């Protein structure tokens, strides 16, 4: 189904502002709908206990139900795998078998929730740090790690997985997310798009342009900000003077919500509602996850130069994995057998990665010229021939 | 390869402007494929500040041709997502220098997506950039920015100089699976030609049918054209300077010199064969282009001609370009832009009399 010119005209003449409509559905004012709750949404305490409703940070219209046990267990499984992959890759970098790895250790709940809130029909636009989200989307681990190993810039098919190439330039991918939503609307599809960004990325001009475009065109895009407190070394206080990043949404006419980014249940609940609202035409939506990067920016960074051990220790206490394990164990969803099975699954992924990374990748130098244009230009064809000749000479000499 | 001349005797011919040819090309591609989307600042209700998109919103609806917020990075960035989602966006940058905020999206993503995904995510995006001077525009309205795009692997750079090419090349650009920076010489928008759009449509369909069967996506357009034949010297040029070079050739003919003019049509791919064949015939060459000459498309052309035609050259290859200065204010632009006199002076400098070699100082 394609949108016709008549439907177009229809939409512009009979529309009720979508944010107004969403606010009405919760029985609250548009201001109360667009602004995040005073604190942040948290369903489970750092100790793993279900919080009483009055301590969840919710206000009328901003109440979020606990996800069911099956959903939580499945997400916990991805959380364990994600943590194991983060730590495995960190080790591989130290061993010199991976060029670089920006770890999301400590942020895995946000990573997993970003992927699991979406359907197969939806699209994810990740950053360079969002490897765990890409894995949770179902992309094979080795294909995700190709770029960090250094043999090609993106090892998977974005269109097949409906997962864009991990973006290194900051925040540019949020505009791609908006454009994807535009194309989906043109095709009459009810695709929801989730774009990921860090706290530093919200200072870039593209953050403003993406939110503004999405709001003006009323597109089903979720802007998911992982506020991990540092953009390499620069703290959040030097990125923004706003009360929170979620508060920025209101200026665009977009709903914002702030959620405990280490609380997997709260993330799934908030993002789940954001997806539903977007699917029904009530988007876009901005979700800020309050979380922390436990390790350095990458292996080239020394985090001790800009933050104190006490701060790191404090966040250790809020670890998303321990929290969800405690909650699920207490709820009798997780027992030793299930835990063992999950641990083994994570070990298998880690072992697979270790083994794959210990094999020297097979490189095809002439492929350098194969994917620049649909048809090689005469100039590229000549350069390809030059390299082919050099390779032949090298081969003959060895 | 001249296309305009084949239609001059048609009874259906009428006066078509360069701008109207572009407009017809957009409308025809939108009618042909409903995933072709036109967007940018002012392209909807207004029809673009140069009226290139006039009537498209009325004809195809706001989902196919729409105004965006005023944000060039946003225009280029959303085009990336649209293309990933299966659309074929044609985006307008309104004026050359207005595109600079979009340069990161163009250089970091549009140019690289095919490559980084091993061809699995090509981005069929056409970036329309009205460019160049000679229209009396104020600051930021007259830059010649083609060298930035030509320097960026992954982009194709097209720049038509005739009404027929405007139509044919824009349709080809939209059909290509590679991103094309489509440079439209602003000062040619109001030039007219006696052509028949019907015949151009037929010509496009016929040529595209051959292109598809050869799996040669649009490369059939990547040929330079000999805009005027001559024997004594070759002027190598493109876009807005083609008209200036043709005028210079005419003036040179009055002085008894036979000048050939090669219109590149596409800067990337670059048709070196046509250039070399011409220079080998004439033995002398002057490269003419509007932008500052330092590290430019013109420098690249000079280097390639010297390397490839060295043994045929009777004189060093010269350049006539803009000076290496920021684009001047409108009342001063005539001193900056290549003009007929400067081209004739360069031709005079080509060692016609080997005993009286003139100093090659200056920009030529």
Tab-separated table of C-alpha atoms in Angstrom, chain A residues 2-5 8-9 11-12 123 125 151-159 164-187 189 204-206 208-210 212-213 216-217 364 367-379 383, chain B residues 34-37 57-64 66-87 101 104-105 108-109 111 113-122 152-156 176-179 215-217 219 268-272 304:
chain	number	residue	atom	x	y	z
A	2	UNK	CA	1.344	3.377	-0.912
A	3	UNK	CA	0.258	6.746	0.390
A	4	UNK	CA	-1.694	8.568	-2.280
A	5	UNK	CA	-1.908	12.290	-2.846
A	8	UNK	CA	-1.820	13.056	2.014
A	9	UNK	CA	-4.318	15.854	1.764
A	11	UNK	CA	-3.758	13.810	6.795
A	12	UNK	CA	-3.000	17.493	6.672
A	123	UNK	CA	14.871	-0.882	12.324
A	125	UNK	CA	20.387	2.523	14.161
A	151	UNK	CA	39.208	-6.395	8.122
A	152	UNK	CA	36.211	-4.449	6.773
A	153	UNK	CA	34.175	-1.489	8.014
A	154	UNK	CA	30.877	-3.362	8.417
A	155	UNK	CA	30.593	-7.114	8.411
A	156	UNK	CA	26.831	-7.592	8.169
A	157	UNK	CA	24.023	-6.769	5.760
A	158	UNK	CA	22.091	-3.821	7.229
A	159	UNK	CA	19.038	-4.417	5.068
A	164	UNK	CA	22.177	-0.055	10.188
A	165	UNK	CA	25.951	-0.164	10.123
A	166	UNK	CA	27.329	0.975	13.490
A	167	UNK	CA	27.947	4.696	13.119
A	168	UNK	CA	31.296	6.189	14.095
A	169	UNK	CA	30.511	9.845	13.337
A	170	UNK	CA	28.461	11.123	16.255
A	171	UNK	CA	24.687	11.430	15.938
A	172	UNK	CA	24.555	11.324	12.146
A	173	UNK	CA	22.675	8.025	12.436
A	174	UNK	CA	19.682	9.661	14.112
A	175	UNK	CA	18.904	11.441	10.849
A	176	UNK	CA	19.201	8.135	9.031
A	177	UNK	CA	16.644	6.703	11.458
A	178	UNK	CA	14.267	9.553	10.639
A	179	UNK	CA	14.704	9.028	6.890
A	180	UNK	CA	14.084	5.317	7.228
A	181	UNK	CA	10.792	6.073	8.955
A	182	UNK	CA	9.899	8.387	6.071
A	183	UNK	CA	10.562	5.645	3.518
A	184	UNK	CA	8.524	3.150	5.549
A	185	UNK	CA	5.588	5.553	5.625
A	186	UNK	CA	5.873	6.056	1.872
A	187	UNK	CA	5.580	2.283	1.472
A	189	UNK	CA	4.565	0.032	6.438
A	204	UNK	CA	25.868	17.645	18.008
A	205	UNK	CA	23.728	19.665	15.607
A	206	UNK	CA	22.321	16.525	14.030
A	208	UNK	CA	18.543	18.856	16.995
A	209	UNK	CA	17.878	18.319	13.299
A	210	UNK	CA	16.801	14.713	13.803
A	212	UNK	CA	12.977	18.425	14.733
A	213	UNK	CA	12.495	16.505	11.475
A	216	UNK	CA	7.552	17.990	12.189
A	217	UNK	CA	6.809	14.900	10.105
A	364	UNK	CA	41.233	-9.982	-0.542
A	367	UNK	CA	38.157	-6.299	-3.224
A	368	UNK	CA	39.226	-2.788	-2.211
A	369	UNK	CA	37.987	-1.631	-5.600
A	370	UNK	CA	34.857	-3.764	-5.860
A	371	UNK	CA	32.370	-1.835	-3.764
A	372	UNK	CA	33.056	1.815	-4.516
A	373	UNK	CA	30.656	2.170	-7.462
A	374	UNK	CA	28.196	-0.096	-9.276
A	375	UNK	CA	30.622	-0.068	-12.200
A	376	UNK	CA	34.304	0.611	-11.697
A	377	UNK	CA	35.449	3.884	-13.198
A	378	UNK	CA	38.319	3.622	-15.717
A	379	UNK	CA	40.561	5.212	-13.111
A	383	UNK	CA	44.422	1.214	-9.987
B	34	UNK	CA	6.860	5.994	-7.124
B	35	UNK	CA	9.825	5.503	-4.798
B	36	UNK	CA	11.463	8.606	-6.260
B	37	UNK	CA	11.084	11.333	-3.629
B	57	UNK	CA	3.906	18.588	-5.047
B	58	UNK	CA	0.656	19.424	-6.834
B	59	UNK	CA	1.153	16.519	-9.237
B	60	UNK	CA	2.539	13.847	-6.922
B	61	UNK	CA	1.424	14.838	-3.423
B	62	UNK	CA	3.286	15.888	-0.324
B	63	UNK	CA	4.608	12.433	0.397
B	64	UNK	CA	6.593	12.535	-2.882
B	66	UNK	CA	7.945	18.035	0.259
B	67	UNK	CA	9.492	20.949	2.086
B	68	UNK	CA	11.828	20.026	4.901
B	69	UNK	CA	12.853	22.086	7.910
B	70	UNK	CA	15.713	24.439	7.035
B	71	UNK	CA	18.599	22.095	7.772
B	72	UNK	CA	20.972	20.774	5.124
B	73	UNK	CA	22.528	18.067	7.279
B	74	UNK	CA	18.980	16.929	8.021
B	75	UNK	CA	18.110	16.875	4.335
B	76	UNK	CA	21.155	14.791	3.419
B	77	UNK	CA	20.989	12.615	6.546
B	78	UNK	CA	17.347	11.685	6.149
B	79	UNK	CA	18.076	10.853	2.509
B	80	UNK	CA	20.473	8.172	3.775
B	81	UNK	CA	17.671	6.555	5.787
B	82	UNK	CA	15.179	6.934	2.954
B	83	UNK	CA	17.536	5.189	0.558
B	84	UNK	CA	18.194	2.391	3.082
B	85	UNK	CA	14.430	2.011	3.287
B	86	UNK	CA	14.083	1.566	-0.468
B	87	UNK	CA	13.350	5.107	-1.673
B	101	UNK	CA	26.618	21.812	6.708
B	104	UNK	CA	29.615	15.258	6.836
B	105	UNK	CA	26.522	13.303	5.824
B	108	UNK	CA	30.966	10.157	5.815
B	109	UNK	CA	27.823	8.265	4.878
B	111	UNK	CA	29.805	8.305	-0.231
B	113	UNK	CA	27.749	3.215	2.614
B	114	UNK	CA	28.110	1.000	-0.452
B	115	UNK	CA	31.760	0.418	0.308
B	116	UNK	CA	31.523	-0.251	4.031
B	117	UNK	CA	28.703	-2.784	3.486
B	118	UNK	CA	30.408	-4.500	0.553
B	119	UNK	CA	27.732	-3.365	-1.844
B	120	UNK	CA	24.836	-4.630	0.286
B	121	UNK	CA	23.488	-1.172	1.070
B	122	UNK	CA	23.949	1.093	-1.949
B	152	UNK	CA	35.439	12.110	-2.319
B	153	UNK	CA	35.495	8.457	-3.464
B	154	UNK	CA	32.049	6.892	-3.720
B	155	UNK	CA	30.363	9.939	-5.216
B	156	UNK	CA	29.691	10.541	-8.870
B	176	UNK	CA	21.830	5.145	-10.829
B	177	UNK	CA	22.365	3.035	-7.736
B	178	UNK	CA	25.381	5.200	-6.876
B	179	UNK	CA	24.988	8.574	-5.189
B	215	UNK	CA	24.421	-3.738	-17.052
B	216	UNK	CA	26.306	-0.547	-17.451
B	217	UNK	CA	24.255	1.639	-15.116
B	219	UNK	CA	27.954	4.852	-17.744
B	268	UNK	CA	33.536	11.429	-11.990
B	269	UNK	CA	33.649	9.179	-13.931
B	270	UNK	CA	36.193	11.098	-15.950
B	271	UNK	CA	36.327	10.384	-19.688
B	272	UNK	CA	40.050	10.734	-20.220
B	304	UNK	CA	46.453	13.721	-16.460
